[in-house]
Tab-separated table of C-alpha atoms and ligand atoms in Angstrom:
chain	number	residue	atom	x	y	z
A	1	UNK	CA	-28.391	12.391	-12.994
A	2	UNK	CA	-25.481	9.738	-13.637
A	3	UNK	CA	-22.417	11.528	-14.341
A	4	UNK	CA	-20.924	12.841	-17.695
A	5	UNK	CA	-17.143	11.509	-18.439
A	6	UNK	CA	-15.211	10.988	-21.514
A	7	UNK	CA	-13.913	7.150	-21.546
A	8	UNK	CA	-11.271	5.779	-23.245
A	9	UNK	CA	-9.704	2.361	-23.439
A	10	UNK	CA	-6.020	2.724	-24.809
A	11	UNK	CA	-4.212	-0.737	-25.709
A	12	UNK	CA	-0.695	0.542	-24.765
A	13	UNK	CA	1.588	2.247	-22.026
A	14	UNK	CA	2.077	4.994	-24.535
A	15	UNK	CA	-1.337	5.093	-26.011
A	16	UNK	CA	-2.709	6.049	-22.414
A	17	UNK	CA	0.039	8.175	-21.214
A	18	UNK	CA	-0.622	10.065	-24.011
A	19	UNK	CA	-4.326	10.399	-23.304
A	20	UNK	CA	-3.497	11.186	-19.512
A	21	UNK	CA	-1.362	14.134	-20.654
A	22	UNK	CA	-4.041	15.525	-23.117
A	23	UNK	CA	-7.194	15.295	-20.640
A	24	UNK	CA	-5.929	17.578	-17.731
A	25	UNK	CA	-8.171	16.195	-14.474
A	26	UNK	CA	-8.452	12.901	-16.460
A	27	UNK	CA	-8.673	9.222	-13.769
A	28	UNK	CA	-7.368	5.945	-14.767
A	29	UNK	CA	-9.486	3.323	-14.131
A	30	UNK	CA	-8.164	0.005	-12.878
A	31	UNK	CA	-10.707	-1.701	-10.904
A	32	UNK	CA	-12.358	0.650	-10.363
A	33	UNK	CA	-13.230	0.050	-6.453
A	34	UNK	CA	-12.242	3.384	-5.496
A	35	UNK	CA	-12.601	5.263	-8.659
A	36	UNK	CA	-16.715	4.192	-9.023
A	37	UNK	CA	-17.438	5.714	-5.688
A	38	UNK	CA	-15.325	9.179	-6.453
A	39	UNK	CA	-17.515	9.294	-9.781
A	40	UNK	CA	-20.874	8.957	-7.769
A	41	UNK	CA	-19.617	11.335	-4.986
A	42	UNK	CA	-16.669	13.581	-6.291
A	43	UNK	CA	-14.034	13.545	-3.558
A	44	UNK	CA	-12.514	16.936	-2.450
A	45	UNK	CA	-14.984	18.424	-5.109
A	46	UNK	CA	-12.887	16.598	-7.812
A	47	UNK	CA	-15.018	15.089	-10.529
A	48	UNK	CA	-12.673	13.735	-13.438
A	49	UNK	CA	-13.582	15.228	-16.590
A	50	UNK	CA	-12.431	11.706	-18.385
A	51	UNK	CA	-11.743	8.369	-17.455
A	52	UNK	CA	-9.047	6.148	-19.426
A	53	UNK	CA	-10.068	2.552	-18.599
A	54	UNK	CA	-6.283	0.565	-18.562
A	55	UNK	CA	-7.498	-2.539	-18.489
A	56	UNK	CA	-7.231	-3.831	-21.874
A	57	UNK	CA	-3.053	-2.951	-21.728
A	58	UNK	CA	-1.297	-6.229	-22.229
A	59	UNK	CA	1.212	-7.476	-19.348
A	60	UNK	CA	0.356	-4.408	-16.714
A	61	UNK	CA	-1.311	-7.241	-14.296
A	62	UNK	CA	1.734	-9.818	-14.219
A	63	UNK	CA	3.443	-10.817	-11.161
A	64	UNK	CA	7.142	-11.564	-12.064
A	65	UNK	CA	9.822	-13.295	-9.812
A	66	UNK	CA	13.553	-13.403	-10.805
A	67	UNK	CA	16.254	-14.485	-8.111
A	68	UNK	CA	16.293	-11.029	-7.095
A	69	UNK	CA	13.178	-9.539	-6.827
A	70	UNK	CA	9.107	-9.584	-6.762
A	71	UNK	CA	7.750	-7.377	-9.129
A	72	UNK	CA	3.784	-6.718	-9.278
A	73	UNK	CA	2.029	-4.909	-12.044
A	74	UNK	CA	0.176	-2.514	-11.311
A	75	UNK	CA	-2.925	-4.374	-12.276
A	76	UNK	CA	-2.323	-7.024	-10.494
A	77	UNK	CA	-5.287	-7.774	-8.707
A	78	UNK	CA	-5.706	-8.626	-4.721
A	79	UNK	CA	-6.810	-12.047	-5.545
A	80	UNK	CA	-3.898	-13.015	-7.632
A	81	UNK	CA	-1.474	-11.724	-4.640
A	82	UNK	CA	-2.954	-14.377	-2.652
A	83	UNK	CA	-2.994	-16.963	-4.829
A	84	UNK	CA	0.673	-16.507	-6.383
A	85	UNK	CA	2.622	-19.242	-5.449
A	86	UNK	CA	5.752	-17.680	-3.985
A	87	UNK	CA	4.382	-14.574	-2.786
A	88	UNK	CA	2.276	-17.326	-0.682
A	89	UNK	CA	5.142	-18.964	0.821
A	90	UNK	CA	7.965	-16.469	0.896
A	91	UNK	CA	5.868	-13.574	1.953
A	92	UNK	CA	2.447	-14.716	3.643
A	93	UNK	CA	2.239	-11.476	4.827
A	94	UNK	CA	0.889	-10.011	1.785
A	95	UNK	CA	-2.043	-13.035	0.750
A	96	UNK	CA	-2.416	-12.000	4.581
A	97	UNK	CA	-2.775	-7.689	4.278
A	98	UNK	CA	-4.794	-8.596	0.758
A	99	UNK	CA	-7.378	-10.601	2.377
A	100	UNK	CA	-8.326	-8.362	5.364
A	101	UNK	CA	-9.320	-6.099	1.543
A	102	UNK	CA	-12.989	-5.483	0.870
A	103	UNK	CA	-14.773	-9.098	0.253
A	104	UNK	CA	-13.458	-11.595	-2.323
A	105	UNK	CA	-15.605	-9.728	-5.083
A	106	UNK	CA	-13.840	-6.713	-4.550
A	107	UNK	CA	-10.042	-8.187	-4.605
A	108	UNK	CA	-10.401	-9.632	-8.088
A	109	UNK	CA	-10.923	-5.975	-9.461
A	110	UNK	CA	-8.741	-4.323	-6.814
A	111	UNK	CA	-5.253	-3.821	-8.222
A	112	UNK	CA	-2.069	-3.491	-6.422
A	113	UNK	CA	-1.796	0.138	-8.674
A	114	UNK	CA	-4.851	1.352	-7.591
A	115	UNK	CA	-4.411	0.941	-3.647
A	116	UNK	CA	-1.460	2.554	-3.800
A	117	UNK	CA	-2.135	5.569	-6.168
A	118	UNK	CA	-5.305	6.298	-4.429
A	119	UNK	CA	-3.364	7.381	-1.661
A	120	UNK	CA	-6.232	6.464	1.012
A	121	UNK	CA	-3.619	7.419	4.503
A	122	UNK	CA	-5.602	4.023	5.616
A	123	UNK	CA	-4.973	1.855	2.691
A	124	UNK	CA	-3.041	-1.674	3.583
A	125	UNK	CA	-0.558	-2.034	0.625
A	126	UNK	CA	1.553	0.717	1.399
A	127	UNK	CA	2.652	-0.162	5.108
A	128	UNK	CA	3.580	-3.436	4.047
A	129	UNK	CA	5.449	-2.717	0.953
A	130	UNK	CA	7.238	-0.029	2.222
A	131	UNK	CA	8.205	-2.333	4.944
A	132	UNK	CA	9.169	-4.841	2.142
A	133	UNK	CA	11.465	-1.979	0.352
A	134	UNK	CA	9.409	-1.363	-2.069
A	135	UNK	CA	9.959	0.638	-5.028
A	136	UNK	CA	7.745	1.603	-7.854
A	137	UNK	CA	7.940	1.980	-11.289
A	138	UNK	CA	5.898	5.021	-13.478
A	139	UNK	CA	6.249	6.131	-16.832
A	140	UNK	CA	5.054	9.089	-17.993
A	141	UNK	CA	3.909	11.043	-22.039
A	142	UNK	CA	6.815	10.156	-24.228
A	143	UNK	CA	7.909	7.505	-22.715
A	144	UNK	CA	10.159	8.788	-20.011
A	145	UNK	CA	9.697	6.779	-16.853
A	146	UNK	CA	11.463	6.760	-13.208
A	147	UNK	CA	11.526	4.572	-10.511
A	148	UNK	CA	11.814	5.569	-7.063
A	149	UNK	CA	11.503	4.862	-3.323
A	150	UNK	CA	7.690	3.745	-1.942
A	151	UNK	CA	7.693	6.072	0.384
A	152	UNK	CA	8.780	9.103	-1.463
A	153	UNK	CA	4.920	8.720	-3.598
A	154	UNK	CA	2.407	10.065	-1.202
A	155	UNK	CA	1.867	13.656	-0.794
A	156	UNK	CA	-1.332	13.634	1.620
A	157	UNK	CA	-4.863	12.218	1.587
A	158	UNK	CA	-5.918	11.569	-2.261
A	159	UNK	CA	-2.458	12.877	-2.831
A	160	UNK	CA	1.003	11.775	-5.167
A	161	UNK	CA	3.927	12.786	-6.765
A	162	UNK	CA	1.924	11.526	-10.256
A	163	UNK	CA	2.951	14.268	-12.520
A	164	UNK	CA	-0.025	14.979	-15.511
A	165	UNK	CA	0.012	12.145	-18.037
A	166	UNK	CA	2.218	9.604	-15.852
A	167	UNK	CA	1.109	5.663	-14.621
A	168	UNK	CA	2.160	3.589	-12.397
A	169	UNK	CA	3.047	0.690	-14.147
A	170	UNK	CA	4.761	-1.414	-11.190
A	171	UNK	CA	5.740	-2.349	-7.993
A	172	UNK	CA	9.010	-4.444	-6.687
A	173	UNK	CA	10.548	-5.384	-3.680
A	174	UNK	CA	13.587	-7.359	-2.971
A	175	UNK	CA	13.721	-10.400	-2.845
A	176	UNK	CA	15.714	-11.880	0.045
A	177	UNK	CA	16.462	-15.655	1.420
A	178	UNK	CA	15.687	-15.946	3.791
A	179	UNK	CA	12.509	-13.959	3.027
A	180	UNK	CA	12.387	-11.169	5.820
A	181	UNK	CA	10.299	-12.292	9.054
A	182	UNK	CA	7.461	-9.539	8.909
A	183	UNK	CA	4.127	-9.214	10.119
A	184	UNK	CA	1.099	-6.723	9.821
A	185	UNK	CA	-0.870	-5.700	12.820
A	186	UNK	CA	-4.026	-4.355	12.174
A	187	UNK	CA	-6.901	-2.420	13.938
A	188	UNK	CA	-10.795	-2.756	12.444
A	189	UNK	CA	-13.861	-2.584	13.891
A	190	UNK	CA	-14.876	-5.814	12.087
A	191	UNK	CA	-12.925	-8.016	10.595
A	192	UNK	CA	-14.450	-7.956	7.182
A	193	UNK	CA	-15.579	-4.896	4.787
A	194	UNK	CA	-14.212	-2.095	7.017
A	195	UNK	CA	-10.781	0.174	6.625
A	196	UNK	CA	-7.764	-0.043	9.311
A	197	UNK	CA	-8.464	2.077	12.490
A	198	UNK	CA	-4.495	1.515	12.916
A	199	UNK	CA	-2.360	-0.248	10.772
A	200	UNK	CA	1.248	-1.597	11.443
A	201	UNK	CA	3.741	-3.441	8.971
A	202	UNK	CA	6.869	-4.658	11.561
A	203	UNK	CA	10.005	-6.254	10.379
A	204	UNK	CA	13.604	-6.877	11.952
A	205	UNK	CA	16.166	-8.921	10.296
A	206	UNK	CA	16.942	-12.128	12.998
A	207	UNK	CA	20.410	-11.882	12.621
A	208	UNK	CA	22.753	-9.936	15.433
A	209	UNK	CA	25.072	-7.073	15.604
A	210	UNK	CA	26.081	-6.101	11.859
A	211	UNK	CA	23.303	-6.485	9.108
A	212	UNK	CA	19.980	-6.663	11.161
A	213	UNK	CA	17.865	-4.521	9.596
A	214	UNK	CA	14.669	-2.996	10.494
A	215	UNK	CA	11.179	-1.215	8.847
A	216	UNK	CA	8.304	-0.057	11.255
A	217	UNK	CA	5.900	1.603	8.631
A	218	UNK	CA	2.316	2.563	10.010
A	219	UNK	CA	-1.084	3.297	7.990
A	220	UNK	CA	-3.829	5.012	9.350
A	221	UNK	CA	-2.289	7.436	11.615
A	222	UNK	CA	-1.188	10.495	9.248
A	223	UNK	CA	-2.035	12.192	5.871
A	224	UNK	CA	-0.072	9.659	4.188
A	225	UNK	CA	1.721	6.083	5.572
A	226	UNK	CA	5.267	6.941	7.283
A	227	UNK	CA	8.098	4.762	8.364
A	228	UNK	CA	8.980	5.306	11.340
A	229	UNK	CA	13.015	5.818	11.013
A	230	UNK	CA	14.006	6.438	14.700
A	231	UNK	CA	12.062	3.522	16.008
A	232	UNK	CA	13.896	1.611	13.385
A	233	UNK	CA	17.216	2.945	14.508
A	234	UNK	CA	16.560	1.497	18.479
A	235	UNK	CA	15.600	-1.895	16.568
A	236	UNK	CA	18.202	-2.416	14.770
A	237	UNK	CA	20.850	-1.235	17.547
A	238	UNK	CA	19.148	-3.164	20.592
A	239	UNK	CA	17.333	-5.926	18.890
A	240	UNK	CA	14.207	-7.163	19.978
A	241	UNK	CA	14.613	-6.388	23.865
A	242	UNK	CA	11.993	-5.967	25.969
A	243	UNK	CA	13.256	-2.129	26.454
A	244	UNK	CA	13.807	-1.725	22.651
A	245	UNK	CA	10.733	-2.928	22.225
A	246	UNK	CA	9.035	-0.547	24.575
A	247	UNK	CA	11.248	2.413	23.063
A	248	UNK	CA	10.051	1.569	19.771
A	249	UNK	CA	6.293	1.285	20.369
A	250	UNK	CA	6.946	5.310	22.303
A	251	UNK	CA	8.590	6.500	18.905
A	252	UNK	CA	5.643	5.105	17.553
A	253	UNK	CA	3.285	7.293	19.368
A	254	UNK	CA	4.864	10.257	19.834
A	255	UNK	CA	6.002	10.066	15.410
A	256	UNK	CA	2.128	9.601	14.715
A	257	UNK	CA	-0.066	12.475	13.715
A	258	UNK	CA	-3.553	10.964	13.660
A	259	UNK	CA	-7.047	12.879	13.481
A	260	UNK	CA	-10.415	11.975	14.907
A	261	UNK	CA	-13.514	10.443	12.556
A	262	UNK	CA	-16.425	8.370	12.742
A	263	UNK	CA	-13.845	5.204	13.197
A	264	UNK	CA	-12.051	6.587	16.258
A	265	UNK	CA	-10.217	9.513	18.251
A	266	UNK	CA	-7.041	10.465	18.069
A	267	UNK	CA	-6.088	9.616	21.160
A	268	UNK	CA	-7.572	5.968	20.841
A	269	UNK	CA	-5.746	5.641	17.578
A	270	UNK	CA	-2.581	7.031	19.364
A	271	UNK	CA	-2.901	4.395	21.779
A	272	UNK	CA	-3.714	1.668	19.827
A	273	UNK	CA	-0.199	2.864	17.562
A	274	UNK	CA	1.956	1.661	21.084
A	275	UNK	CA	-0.418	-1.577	21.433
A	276	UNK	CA	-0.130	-2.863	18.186
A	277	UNK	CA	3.714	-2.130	17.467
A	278	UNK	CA	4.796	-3.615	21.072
A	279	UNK	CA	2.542	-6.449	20.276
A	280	UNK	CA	3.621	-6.899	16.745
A	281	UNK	CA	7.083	-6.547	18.117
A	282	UNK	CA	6.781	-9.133	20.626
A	283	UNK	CA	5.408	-11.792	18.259
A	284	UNK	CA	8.198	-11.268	15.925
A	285	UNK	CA	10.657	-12.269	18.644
A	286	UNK	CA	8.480	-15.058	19.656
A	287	UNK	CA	7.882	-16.792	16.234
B	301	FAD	C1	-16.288	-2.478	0.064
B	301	FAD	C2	-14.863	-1.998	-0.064
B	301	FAD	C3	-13.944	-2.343	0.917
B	301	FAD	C4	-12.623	-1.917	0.821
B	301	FAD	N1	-11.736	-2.268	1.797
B	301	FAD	C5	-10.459	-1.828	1.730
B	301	FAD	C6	-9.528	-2.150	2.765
B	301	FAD	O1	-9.852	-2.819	3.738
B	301	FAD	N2	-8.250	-1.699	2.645
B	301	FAD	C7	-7.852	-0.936	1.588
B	301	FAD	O2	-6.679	-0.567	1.531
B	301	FAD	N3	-8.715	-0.606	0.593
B	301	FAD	C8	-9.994	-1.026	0.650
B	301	FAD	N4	-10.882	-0.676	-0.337
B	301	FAD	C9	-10.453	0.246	-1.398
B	301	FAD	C10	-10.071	-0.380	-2.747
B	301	FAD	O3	-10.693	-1.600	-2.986
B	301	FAD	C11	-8.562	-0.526	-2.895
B	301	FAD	O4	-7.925	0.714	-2.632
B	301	FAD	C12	-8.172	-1.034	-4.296
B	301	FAD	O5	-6.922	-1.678	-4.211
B	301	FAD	C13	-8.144	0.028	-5.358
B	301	FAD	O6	-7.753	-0.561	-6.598
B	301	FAD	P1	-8.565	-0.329	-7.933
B	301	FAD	O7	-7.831	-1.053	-8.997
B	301	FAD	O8	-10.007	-0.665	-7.755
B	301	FAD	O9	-8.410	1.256	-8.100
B	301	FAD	P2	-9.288	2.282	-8.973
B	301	FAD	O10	-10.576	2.523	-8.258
B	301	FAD	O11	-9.379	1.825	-10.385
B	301	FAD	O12	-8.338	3.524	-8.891
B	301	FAD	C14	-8.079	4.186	-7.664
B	301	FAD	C15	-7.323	5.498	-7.918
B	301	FAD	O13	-6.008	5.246	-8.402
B	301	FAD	C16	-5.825	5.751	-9.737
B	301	FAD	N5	-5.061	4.706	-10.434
B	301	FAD	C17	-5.369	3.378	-10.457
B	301	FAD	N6	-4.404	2.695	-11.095
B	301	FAD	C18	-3.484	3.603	-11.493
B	301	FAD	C19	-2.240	3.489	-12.198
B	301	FAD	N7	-1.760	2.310	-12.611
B	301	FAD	N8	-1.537	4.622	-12.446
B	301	FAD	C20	-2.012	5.823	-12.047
B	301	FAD	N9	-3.171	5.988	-11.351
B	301	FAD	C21	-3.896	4.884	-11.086
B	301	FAD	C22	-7.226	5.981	-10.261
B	301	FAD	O14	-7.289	7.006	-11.223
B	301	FAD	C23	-7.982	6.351	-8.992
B	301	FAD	O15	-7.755	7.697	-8.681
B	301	FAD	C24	-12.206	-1.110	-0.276
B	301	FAD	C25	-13.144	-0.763	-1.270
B	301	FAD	C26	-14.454	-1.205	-1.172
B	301	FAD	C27	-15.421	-0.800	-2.240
């Protein structure tokens, strides 16, 4: 039997918040990607009783770019990530991430919004826009909204800090010139249509002593994505050094809290968390 679901299309911000806050249990839809699949098969035993479609809500899927920042709506699709212009040639690394995303059917309904609030611990976004500083933008019934830190979002698997009746409505980094060398290592099994057995978003500012900066943020290996703050710390104080590097990728392994499934062990995954940060590492220094 297909399952039962109230459905609502609001036009507004507002207009769905408000919805949200009245159907207790209720899922937005974006594109739907993930959401379809938790309606066939409820995940954790969750089933949402409604489903408020924010699709037709005008200006949610723009990318905007001011001197100072990238900001991406949280409908914002894969497809246009890797298509925008700047995001293409300031910050490859995200038309990169984006495309390693389902097939090209499945990024032009896949928002930006959705692979974050979905919370998947293997999901690609996050890693590489909490490398990229990312903060996020959610507004909630009434109107109220707050921004805060990516990284202060994910509670565990399925899991945010989405109160009843809130949205995410965006997503923005800074947006620096130089842009910030950074690169995402990723594990698979195959290239195409499968999740990250290991995923690593690397970044260390080029210049010495004062001001180099540094984000190691890993997917894959915990209940939700983590930065990595000590291995940052030996980055930015040594640089890219062989032994920093070596440090770094340890922190790595010994920060990472990964289980076993039908991708890979632990251990393997552990592993393969020291392989792909030293190697990450190293071609940062060597591009
Ligand atoms: C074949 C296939 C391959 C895939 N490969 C990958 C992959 O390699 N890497 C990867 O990371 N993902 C992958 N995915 C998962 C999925 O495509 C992405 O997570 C996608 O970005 C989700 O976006 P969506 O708009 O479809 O989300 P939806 O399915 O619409 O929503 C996902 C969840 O987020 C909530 N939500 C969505 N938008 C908002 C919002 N603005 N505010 C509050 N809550 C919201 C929904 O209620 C739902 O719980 C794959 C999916 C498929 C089907």
């Amino acid at each position: 039997m297909r399952p039962r679901f109230a459905y609502h299309r609001p036009t507004s911000i507002e207009e769905a918040c408000r919805i949200l806050a009245h159907e207790p249990g209720a899922a937005v839809l974006a594109g739907g990607t993930d959401l379809m699949v938790h309606l066939r098969q409820p995940w954790r035993g969750k089933r949402p009783p409604a489903v408020v479609n924010v699709k037709r809500i005008a200006g949610l899927g723009e990318i905007e770019v001011t001197e100072t920042a990238i900001r991406l709506g949280a409908l914002a699709s894969l497809t246009a990530l890797t298509e925008h212009p700047v995001i293409r040639t300031e910050y490859p690394v995200l038309p990169f991430t984006a495309r390693f995303m389902g097939s090209p059917a499945i990024r032009n309904l896949a928002t930006v919004g959705g692979n974050l609030c979905n919370a998947s611990p293997a999901a690609d976004l996050p890693p590489v826009l909490m490398a990229l500083d990312a903060e996020i933008g959610l507004v909630g019934p009434g109107g109220g909204a707050r921004r805060l830190p990516l990284e202060g979002f994910f509670r565990g698997p399925g899991q945010t800090v989405l109160a009843p009746g809130e949205l995410l409505t965006w997503v923005e980094f800074p947006r620096r010139r130089p842009p910030w060398p950074i690169r995402y290592e990723r594990l698979d099994v195959r290239r195409a249509m499968d999740i990250a057995i290991v995923g690593a978003a690397l970044s260390v500012g080029r210049e010495a002593g004062r001001g180099r900066e540094a984000r190691v943020a890993l997917g894959a290996v915990a209940p939700t994505p983590v930065r990595i703050l000590e291995a940052e710390v030996v980055l930015e104080t040594e640089g890219l050094t062989d032994a920093a590097i070596g440090r770094a990728a340890e922190l790595c392994m010994a920060a990472a809290r990964p289980i076993t499934d039908v991708r890979a062990t632990a251990e393997y995954r552990r592993e393969m968390v020291g392989a792909l940060v030293r190697r990450g590492l190293e071609r940062l220094r060597d591009e």
